[in-house]
Coordinates of C-alpha atoms and ligand atoms in Angstrom, one line a residue:
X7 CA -120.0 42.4 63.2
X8 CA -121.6 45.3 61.7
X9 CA -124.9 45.9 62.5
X10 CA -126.2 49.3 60.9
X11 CA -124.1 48.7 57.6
X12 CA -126.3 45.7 57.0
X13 CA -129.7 47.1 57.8
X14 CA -132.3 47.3 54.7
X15 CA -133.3 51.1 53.9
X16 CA -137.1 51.5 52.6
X17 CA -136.9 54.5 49.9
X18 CA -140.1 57.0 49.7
X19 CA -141.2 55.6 46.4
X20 CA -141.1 52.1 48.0
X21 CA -138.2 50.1 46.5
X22 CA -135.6 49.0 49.4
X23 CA -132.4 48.5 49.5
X24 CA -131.0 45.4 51.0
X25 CA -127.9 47.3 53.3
X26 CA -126.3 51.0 53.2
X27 CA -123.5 50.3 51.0
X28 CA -123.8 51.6 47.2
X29 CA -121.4 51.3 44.9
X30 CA -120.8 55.1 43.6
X31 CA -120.8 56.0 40.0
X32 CA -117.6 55.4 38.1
X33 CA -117.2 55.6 34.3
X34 CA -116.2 52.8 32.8
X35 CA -115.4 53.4 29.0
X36 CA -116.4 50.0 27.8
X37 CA -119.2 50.9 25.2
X38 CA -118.9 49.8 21.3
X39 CA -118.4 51.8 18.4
X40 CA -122.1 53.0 18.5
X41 CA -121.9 54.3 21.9
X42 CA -124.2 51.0 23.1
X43 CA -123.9 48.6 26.2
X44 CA -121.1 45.1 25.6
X45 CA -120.4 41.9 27.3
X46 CA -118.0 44.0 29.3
X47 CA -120.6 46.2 31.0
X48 CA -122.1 42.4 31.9
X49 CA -118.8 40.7 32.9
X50 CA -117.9 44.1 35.5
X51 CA -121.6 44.5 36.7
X52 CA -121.9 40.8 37.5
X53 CA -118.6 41.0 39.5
X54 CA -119.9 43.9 41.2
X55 CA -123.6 42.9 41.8
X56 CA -122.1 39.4 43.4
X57 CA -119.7 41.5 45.6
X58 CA -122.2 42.6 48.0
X59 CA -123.4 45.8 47.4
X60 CA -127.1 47.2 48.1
X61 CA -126.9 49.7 45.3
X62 CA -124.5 50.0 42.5
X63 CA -124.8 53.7 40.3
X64 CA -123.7 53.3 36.8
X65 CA -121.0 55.2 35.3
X66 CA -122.6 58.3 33.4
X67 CA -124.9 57.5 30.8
X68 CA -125.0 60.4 28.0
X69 CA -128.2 61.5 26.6
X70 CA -126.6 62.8 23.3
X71 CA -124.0 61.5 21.2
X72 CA -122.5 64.7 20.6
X73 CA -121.6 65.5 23.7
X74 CA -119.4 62.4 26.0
X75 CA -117.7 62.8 28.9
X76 CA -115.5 60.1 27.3
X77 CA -115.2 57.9 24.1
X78 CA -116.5 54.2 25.4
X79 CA -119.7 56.4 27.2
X80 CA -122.5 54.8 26.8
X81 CA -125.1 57.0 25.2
X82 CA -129.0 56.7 24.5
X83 CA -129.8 58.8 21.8
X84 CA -131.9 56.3 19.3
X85 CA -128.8 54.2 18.5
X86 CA -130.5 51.2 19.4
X87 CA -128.8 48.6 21.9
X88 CA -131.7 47.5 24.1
X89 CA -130.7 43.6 24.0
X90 CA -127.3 44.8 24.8
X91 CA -128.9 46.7 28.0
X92 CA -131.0 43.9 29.4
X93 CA -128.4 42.2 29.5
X94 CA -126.7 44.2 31.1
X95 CA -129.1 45.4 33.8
X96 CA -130.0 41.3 34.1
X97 CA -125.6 41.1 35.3
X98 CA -125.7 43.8 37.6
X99 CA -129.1 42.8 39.6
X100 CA -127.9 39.2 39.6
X101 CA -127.8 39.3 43.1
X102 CA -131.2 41.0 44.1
X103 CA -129.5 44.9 44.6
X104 CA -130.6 47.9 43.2
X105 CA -129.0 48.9 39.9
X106 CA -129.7 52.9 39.1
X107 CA -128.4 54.9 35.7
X108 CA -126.6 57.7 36.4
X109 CA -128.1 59.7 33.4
X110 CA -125.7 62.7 32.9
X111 CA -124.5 65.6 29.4
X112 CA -120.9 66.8 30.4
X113 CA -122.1 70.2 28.8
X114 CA -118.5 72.6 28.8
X115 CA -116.8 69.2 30.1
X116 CA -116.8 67.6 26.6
X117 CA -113.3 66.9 25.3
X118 CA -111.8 69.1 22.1
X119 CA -111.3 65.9 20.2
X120 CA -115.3 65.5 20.4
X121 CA -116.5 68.7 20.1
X122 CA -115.0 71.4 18.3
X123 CA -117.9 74.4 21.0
X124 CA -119.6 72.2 23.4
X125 CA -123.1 73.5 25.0
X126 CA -123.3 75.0 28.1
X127 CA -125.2 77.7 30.1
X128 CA -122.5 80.7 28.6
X129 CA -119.6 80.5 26.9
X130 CA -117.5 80.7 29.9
X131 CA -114.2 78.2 29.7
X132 CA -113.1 76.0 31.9
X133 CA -109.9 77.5 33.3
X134 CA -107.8 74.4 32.6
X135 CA -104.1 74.2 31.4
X136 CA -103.5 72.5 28.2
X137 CA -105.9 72.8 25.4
X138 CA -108.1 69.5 26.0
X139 CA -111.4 71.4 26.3
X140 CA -113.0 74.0 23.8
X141 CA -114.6 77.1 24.6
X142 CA -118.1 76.6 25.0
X143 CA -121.4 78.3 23.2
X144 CA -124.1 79.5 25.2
X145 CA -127.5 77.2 24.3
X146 CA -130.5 78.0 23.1
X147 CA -133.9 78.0 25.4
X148 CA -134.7 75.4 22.7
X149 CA -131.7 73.2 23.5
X150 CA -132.0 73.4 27.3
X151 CA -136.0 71.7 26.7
X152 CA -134.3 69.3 24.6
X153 CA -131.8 68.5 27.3
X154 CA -134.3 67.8 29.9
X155 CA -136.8 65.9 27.3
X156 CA -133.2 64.1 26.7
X157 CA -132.6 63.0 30.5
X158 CA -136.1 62.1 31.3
X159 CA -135.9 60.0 28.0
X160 CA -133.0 58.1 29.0
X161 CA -135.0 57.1 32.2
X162 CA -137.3 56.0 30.3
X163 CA -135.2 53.3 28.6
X164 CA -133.6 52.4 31.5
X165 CA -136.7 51.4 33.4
X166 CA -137.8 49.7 30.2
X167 CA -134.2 48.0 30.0
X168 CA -134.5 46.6 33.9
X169 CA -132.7 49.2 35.9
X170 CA -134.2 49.8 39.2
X171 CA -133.3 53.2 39.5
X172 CA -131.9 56.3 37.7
X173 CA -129.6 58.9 38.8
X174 CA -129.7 62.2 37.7
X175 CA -126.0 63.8 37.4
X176 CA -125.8 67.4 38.8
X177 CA -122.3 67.1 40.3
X178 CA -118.7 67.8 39.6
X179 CA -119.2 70.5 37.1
X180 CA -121.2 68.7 34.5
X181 CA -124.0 70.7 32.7
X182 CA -126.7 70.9 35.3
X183 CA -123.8 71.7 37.7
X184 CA -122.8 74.4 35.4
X185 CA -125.9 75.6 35.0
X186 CA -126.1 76.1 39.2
X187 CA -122.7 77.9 39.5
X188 CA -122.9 81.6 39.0
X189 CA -119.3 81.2 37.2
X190 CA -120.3 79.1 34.5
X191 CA -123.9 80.3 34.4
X192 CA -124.0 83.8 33.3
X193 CA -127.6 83.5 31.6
X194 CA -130.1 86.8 31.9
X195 CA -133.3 84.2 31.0
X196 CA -135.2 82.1 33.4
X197 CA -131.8 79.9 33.2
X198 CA -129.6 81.7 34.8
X199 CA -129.3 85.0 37.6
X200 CA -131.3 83.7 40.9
X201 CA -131.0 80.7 42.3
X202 CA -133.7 79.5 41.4
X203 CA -133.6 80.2 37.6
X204 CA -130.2 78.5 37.8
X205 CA -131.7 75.3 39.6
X206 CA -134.7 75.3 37.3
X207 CA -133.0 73.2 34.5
X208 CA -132.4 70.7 37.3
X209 CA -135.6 71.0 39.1
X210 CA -137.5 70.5 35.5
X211 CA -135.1 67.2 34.3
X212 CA -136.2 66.3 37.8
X213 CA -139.7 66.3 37.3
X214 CA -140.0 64.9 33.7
X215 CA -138.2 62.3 34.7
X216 CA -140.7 61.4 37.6
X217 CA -143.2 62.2 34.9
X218 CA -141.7 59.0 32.8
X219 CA -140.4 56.6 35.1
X220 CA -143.6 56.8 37.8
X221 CA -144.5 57.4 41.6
X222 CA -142.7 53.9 42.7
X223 CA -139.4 54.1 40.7
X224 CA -136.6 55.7 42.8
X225 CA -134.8 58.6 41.1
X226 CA -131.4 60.1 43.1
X227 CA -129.6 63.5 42.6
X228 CA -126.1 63.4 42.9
X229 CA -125.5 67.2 44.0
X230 CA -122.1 69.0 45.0
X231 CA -121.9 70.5 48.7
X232 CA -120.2 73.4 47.1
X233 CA -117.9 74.0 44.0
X234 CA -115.2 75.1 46.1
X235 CA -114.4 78.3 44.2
X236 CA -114.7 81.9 45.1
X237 CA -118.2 82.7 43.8
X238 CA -119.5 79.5 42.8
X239 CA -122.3 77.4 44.0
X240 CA -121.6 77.6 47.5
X241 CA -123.5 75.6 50.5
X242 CA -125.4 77.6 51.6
X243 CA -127.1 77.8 48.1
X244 CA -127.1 73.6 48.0
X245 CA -128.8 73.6 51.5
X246 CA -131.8 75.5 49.2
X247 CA -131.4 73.4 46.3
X248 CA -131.7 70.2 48.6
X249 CA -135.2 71.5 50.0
X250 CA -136.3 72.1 46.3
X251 CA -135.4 68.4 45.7
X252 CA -136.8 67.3 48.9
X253 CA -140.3 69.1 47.8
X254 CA -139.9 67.0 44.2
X255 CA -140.0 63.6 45.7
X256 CA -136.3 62.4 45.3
X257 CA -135.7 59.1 46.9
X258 CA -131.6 59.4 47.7
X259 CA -129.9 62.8 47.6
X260 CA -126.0 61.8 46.9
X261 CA -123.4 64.5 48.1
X262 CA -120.1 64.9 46.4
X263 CA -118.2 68.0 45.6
X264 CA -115.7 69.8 43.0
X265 CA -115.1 69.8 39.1
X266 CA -113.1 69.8 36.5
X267 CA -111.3 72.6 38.0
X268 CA -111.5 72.0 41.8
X269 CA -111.5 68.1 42.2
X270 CA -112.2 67.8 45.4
X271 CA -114.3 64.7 44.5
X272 CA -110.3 62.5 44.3
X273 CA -109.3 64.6 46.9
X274 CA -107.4 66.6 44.7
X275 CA -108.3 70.6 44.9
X276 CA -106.8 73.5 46.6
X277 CA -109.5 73.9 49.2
X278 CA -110.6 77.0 48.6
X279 CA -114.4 76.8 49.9
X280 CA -116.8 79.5 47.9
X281 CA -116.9 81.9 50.1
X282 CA -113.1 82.8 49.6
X283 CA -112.2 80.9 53.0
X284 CA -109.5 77.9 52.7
X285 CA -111.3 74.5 53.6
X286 CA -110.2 73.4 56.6
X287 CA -107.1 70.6 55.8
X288 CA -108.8 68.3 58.2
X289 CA -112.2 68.6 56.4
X290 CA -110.5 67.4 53.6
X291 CA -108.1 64.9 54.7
X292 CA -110.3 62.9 56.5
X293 CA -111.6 59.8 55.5
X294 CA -115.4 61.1 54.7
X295 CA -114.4 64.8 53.7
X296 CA -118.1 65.5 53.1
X297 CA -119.9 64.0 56.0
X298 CA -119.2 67.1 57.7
X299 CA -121.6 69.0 55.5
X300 CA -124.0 66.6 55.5
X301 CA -124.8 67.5 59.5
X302 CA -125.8 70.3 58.0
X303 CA -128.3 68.8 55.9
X304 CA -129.9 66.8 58.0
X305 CA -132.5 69.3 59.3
X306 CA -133.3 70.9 55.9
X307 CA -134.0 67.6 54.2
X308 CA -136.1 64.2 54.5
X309 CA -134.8 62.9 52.2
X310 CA -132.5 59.5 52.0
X311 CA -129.0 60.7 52.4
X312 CA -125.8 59.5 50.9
X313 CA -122.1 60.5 50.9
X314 CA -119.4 59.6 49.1
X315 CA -115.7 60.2 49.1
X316 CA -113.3 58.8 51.0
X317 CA -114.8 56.2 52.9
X318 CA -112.5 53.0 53.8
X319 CA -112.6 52.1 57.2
X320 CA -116.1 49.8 58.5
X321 CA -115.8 51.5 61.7
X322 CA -116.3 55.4 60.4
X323 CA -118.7 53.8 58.1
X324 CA -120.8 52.5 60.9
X325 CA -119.9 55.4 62.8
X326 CA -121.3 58.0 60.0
X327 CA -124.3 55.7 60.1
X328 CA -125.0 56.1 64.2
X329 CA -124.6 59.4 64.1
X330 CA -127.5 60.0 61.9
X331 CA -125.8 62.2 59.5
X332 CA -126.4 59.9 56.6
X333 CA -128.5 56.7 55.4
X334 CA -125.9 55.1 52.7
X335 CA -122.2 55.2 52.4
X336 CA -120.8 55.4 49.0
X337 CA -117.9 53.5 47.6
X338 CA -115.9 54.4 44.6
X339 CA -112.4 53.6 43.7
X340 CA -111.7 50.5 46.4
X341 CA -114.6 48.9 44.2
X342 CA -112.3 48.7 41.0
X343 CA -109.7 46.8 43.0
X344 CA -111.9 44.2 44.9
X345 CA -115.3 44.2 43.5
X346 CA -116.4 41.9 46.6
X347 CA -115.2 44.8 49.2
X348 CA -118.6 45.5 50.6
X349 CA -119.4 42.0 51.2
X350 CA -116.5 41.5 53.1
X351 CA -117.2 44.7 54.8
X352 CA -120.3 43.3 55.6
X353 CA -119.1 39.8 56.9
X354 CA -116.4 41.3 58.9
X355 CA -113.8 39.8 57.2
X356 CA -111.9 42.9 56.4
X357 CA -111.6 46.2 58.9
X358 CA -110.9 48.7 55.9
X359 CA -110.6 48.6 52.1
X360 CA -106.7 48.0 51.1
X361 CA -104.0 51.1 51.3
X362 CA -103.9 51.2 47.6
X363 CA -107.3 53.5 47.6
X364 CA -105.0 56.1 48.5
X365 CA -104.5 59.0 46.3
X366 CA -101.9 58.1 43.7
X367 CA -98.8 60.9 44.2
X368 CA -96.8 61.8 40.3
X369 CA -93.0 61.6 40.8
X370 CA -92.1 64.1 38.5
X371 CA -88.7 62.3 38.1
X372 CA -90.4 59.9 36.0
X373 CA -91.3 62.8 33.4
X374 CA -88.1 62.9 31.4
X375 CA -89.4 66.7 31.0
X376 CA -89.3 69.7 32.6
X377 CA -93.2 70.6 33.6
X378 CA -94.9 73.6 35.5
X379 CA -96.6 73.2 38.7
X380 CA -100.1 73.5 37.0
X381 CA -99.0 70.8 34.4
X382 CA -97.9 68.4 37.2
X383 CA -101.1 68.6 38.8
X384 CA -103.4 67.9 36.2
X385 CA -101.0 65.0 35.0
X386 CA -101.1 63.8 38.7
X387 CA -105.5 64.2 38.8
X388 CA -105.4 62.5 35.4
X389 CA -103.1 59.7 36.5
X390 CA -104.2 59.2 39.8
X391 CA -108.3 58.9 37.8
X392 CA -106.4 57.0 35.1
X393 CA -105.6 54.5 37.4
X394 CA -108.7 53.5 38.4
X395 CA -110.3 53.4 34.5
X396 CA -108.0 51.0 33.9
X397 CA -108.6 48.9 36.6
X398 CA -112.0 49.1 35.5
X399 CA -111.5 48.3 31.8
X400 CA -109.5 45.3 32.9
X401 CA -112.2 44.2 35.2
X402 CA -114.5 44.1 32.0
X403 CA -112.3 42.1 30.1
X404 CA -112.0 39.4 32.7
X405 CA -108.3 40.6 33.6
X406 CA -106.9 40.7 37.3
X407 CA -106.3 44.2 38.2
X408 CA -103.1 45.7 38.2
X409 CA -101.8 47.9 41.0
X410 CA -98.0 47.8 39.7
X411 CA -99.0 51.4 37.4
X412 CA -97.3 54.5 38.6
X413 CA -99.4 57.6 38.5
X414 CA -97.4 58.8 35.4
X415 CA -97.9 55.0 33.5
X416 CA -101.7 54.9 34.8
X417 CA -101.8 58.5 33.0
X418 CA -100.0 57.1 29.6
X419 CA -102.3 53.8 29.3
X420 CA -105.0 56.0 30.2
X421 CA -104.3 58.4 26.9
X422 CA -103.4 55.5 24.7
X423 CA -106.6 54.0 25.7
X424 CA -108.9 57.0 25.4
X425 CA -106.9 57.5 21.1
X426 CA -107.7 54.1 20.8
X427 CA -111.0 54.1 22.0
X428 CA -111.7 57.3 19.8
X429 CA -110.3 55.6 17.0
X430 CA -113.2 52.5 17.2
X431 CA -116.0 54.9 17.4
X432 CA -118.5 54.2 14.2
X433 CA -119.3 57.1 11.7
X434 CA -117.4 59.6 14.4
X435 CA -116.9 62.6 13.1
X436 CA -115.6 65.7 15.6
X437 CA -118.1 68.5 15.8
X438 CA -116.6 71.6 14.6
X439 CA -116.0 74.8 16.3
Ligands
FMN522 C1 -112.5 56.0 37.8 C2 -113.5 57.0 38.3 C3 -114.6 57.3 37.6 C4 -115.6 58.1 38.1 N1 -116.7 58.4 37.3 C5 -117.8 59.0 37.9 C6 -119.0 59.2 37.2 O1 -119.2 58.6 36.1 N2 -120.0 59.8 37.8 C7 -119.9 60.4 39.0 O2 -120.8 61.0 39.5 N3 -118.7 60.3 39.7 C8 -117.7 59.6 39.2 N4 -116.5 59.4 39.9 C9 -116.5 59.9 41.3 C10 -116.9 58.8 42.3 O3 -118.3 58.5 42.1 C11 -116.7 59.2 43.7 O4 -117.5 60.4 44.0 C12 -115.2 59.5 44.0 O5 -114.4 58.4 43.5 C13 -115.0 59.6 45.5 O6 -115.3 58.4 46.2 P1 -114.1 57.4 46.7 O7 -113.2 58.2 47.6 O8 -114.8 56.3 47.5 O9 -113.4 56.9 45.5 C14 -115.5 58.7 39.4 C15 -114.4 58.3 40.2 C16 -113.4 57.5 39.6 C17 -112.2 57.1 40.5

């Protein structure tokens, strides 16, 4: 039976959570026309809160309507929907875990069909076949306060709403990530050059956000280990940032890694670490690829650790537990198959989450056109993400999942439901270039 897996884990602010599996952020596209919570979010949260987990993260939470990682986000940006959110938050604690916001603005990540120049540090593109993303425009000092005004704002309304928690988004090549990497952040202000002018933006949505929520609400970071790309925000510079964090009080550090460009977060990525060297296949390959890094945390940081990616067996959960390296395991994409995987982790019942959690593979047979290698891959990290959106939206619409999708279907229903989506949003119109 396990034993560590179920212990309770007292946070420095005070709140506890009831065992050391958390249910890791995953978007989940179900929001209404005005960018506001449904009866979906409560039909997927309830499933999730009842199937066992001590902590379930949100999907990414905008704080501006102008800028979406996605069109169901939900945003909070004075369009109302407080009910809506209660409810919500009431489905997703129904079983006495922690529910946390992940609060998050997708900066240079924004979609073309949203926004025409999408703020960011610089106007640096991402370096992405296709023609999906827009080149970015540099923001304003002004804008950057308005950004961290906006994230500390959001926390504010989800305390208010009955989340127990908020997560602030600095991963996987999302704004405050860009604003860390020294590719996308080419800023000569106190934004961008040192290290520390390119963590400040974080460090300061950070600290407003304390300034909202108060001294016993937990706030996490989600934080890439490294970018994986020559130059970028390596780990050595993360092992800084984490003492930073450690110095402002944050109650879980949550380690991931990649972007848009590099996503090792699937999996997916060429492995090319920033320091020019090629990650080590093993490091990425096996089942926790960032545990590894996470030794290395360890004596920098006092802070609550957890790690996700990859994660599927009880044993190496347990195992990454006893060996001190970290206090939570994070689950993402077994969670949109069998919401009640943790409790059965928990009870024994199962030894491992089930093969399907494996990286979906394209067969570029099933094109019906002839495609580069760089096409193939992004239809095969689109498909393979695809796959588990719609597993999600069908978990919200009170649907049994469906694991018959190839990666190039998945990809397809994925697209058709993102136009559709799109479509439903109210008073939309596209920001221009
Ligand atoms: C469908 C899907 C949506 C995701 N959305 C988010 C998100 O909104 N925020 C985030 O930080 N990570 C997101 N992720 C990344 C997961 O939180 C997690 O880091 C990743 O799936 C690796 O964990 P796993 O191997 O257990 O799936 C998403 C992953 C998937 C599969």
């Amino acid at each position: 039976m396990p034993q560590l897996l179920s212990q309770s884990l007292t946070l420095p602010c005070g709140a506890v959570l009831p065992n050391r599996i958390a249910k890791a952020a995953m978007t989940e596209g179900l929001a209404d026309g005005m960018h506001r919570a449904t009866d979906k979010h409560v039909r997927l949260y309830r499933q999730w809160s009842e199937g066992g987990a001590g902590l379930l993260i949100t999907g990414n939470v905008q704080v501006d309507r102008s800028h979406l990682e996605r069109p169901g986000n939900l945003v909070i940006d004075n369009n109302g929907g407080l009910e809506a959110l209660r409810a919500y938050a009431k489905a997703g604690t129904v079983a006495g875990n922690h529910l946390w916001m992940q609060i998050n603005h997708p900066g240079r990540q924004t979609l073309r069909d949203l926004h025409g120049a999408p703020l960011a540090p610089s106007a640096v593109p991402l370096k992405l076949v296709g023609d999906k993303f827009a080149p970015p425009r540099a923001m304003t000092e002004a804008q950057v306060l308005d950004v961290i005004r906006r994230f500390a704002h959001v926390a504010g309304v989800a305390r208010e709403a009955g989340f127990t928690g908020v997560q602030v988004h600095a991963a996987h090549g999302y704004l405050l990530s860009q604003f860390l990497s020294p590719l996308s952040n080419l800023r000569t202000d106190a934004w961008g050059g040192s290290l520390e002018n390119r963590a400040r933006v974080l460090i300061e949505a950070v600290r407003a956000t304390r300034k909202t929520v108060g001294a016993d609400f937990p706030i996490s970071v989600k934080l890439n280990s490294a970018d994986f790309q020559k130059g970028g925000f390596d780990s050595e510079e993360c092992l800084t940032v984490v003492r930073w964090l450690g110095d402002e009080g944050v109650d879980l550090l949550e380690i991931s890694g990649g972007n848009y460009e590099q996503p090792q977060m699937l999996g997916h990525g060429e492995g090319e670490a920033a320091d020019g060297q090629v990650v080590r296949e093993s490091t990425l390959r096996r089942e926790a690829y960032f545990l590894e890094f996470a030794q290395q945390i360890r004596p920098v940081s006092k802070m609550p650790l957890m790690i996700t990616g990859g994660f599927r067996s009880r044993q190496v959960m347990e195992d990454a537990l006893a060996s001190g390296a970290l206090d939570v395991v994070g689950i993402g994409r077994p969670m949109c198959l069998d919401p009640a995987v943790p409790r059965k982790l928990l009870e024994g019942s199962i030894e491992a989450t089930s093969s399907h959690e494996r990286q979906l593979k394209l067969d570029p047979k099933e094109l019906g056109f002839d495609a580069d290698q760089a096409t193939m891959n992004l239809i095969e990290v689109f498909g393979d993400l695809g796959f588990y959106c719609m597993q999600i939206i069908l978990l919200g619409h009170g649907q049994p999942v469906d694991t018959s999708m190839s990666c190039f279907q998945a990809f397809l229903r994925y697209q058709q439901n993102e136009a559709e989506t799109l479509a439903r949003l109210e008073n939309w119109q596209p920001v221009a270039a």
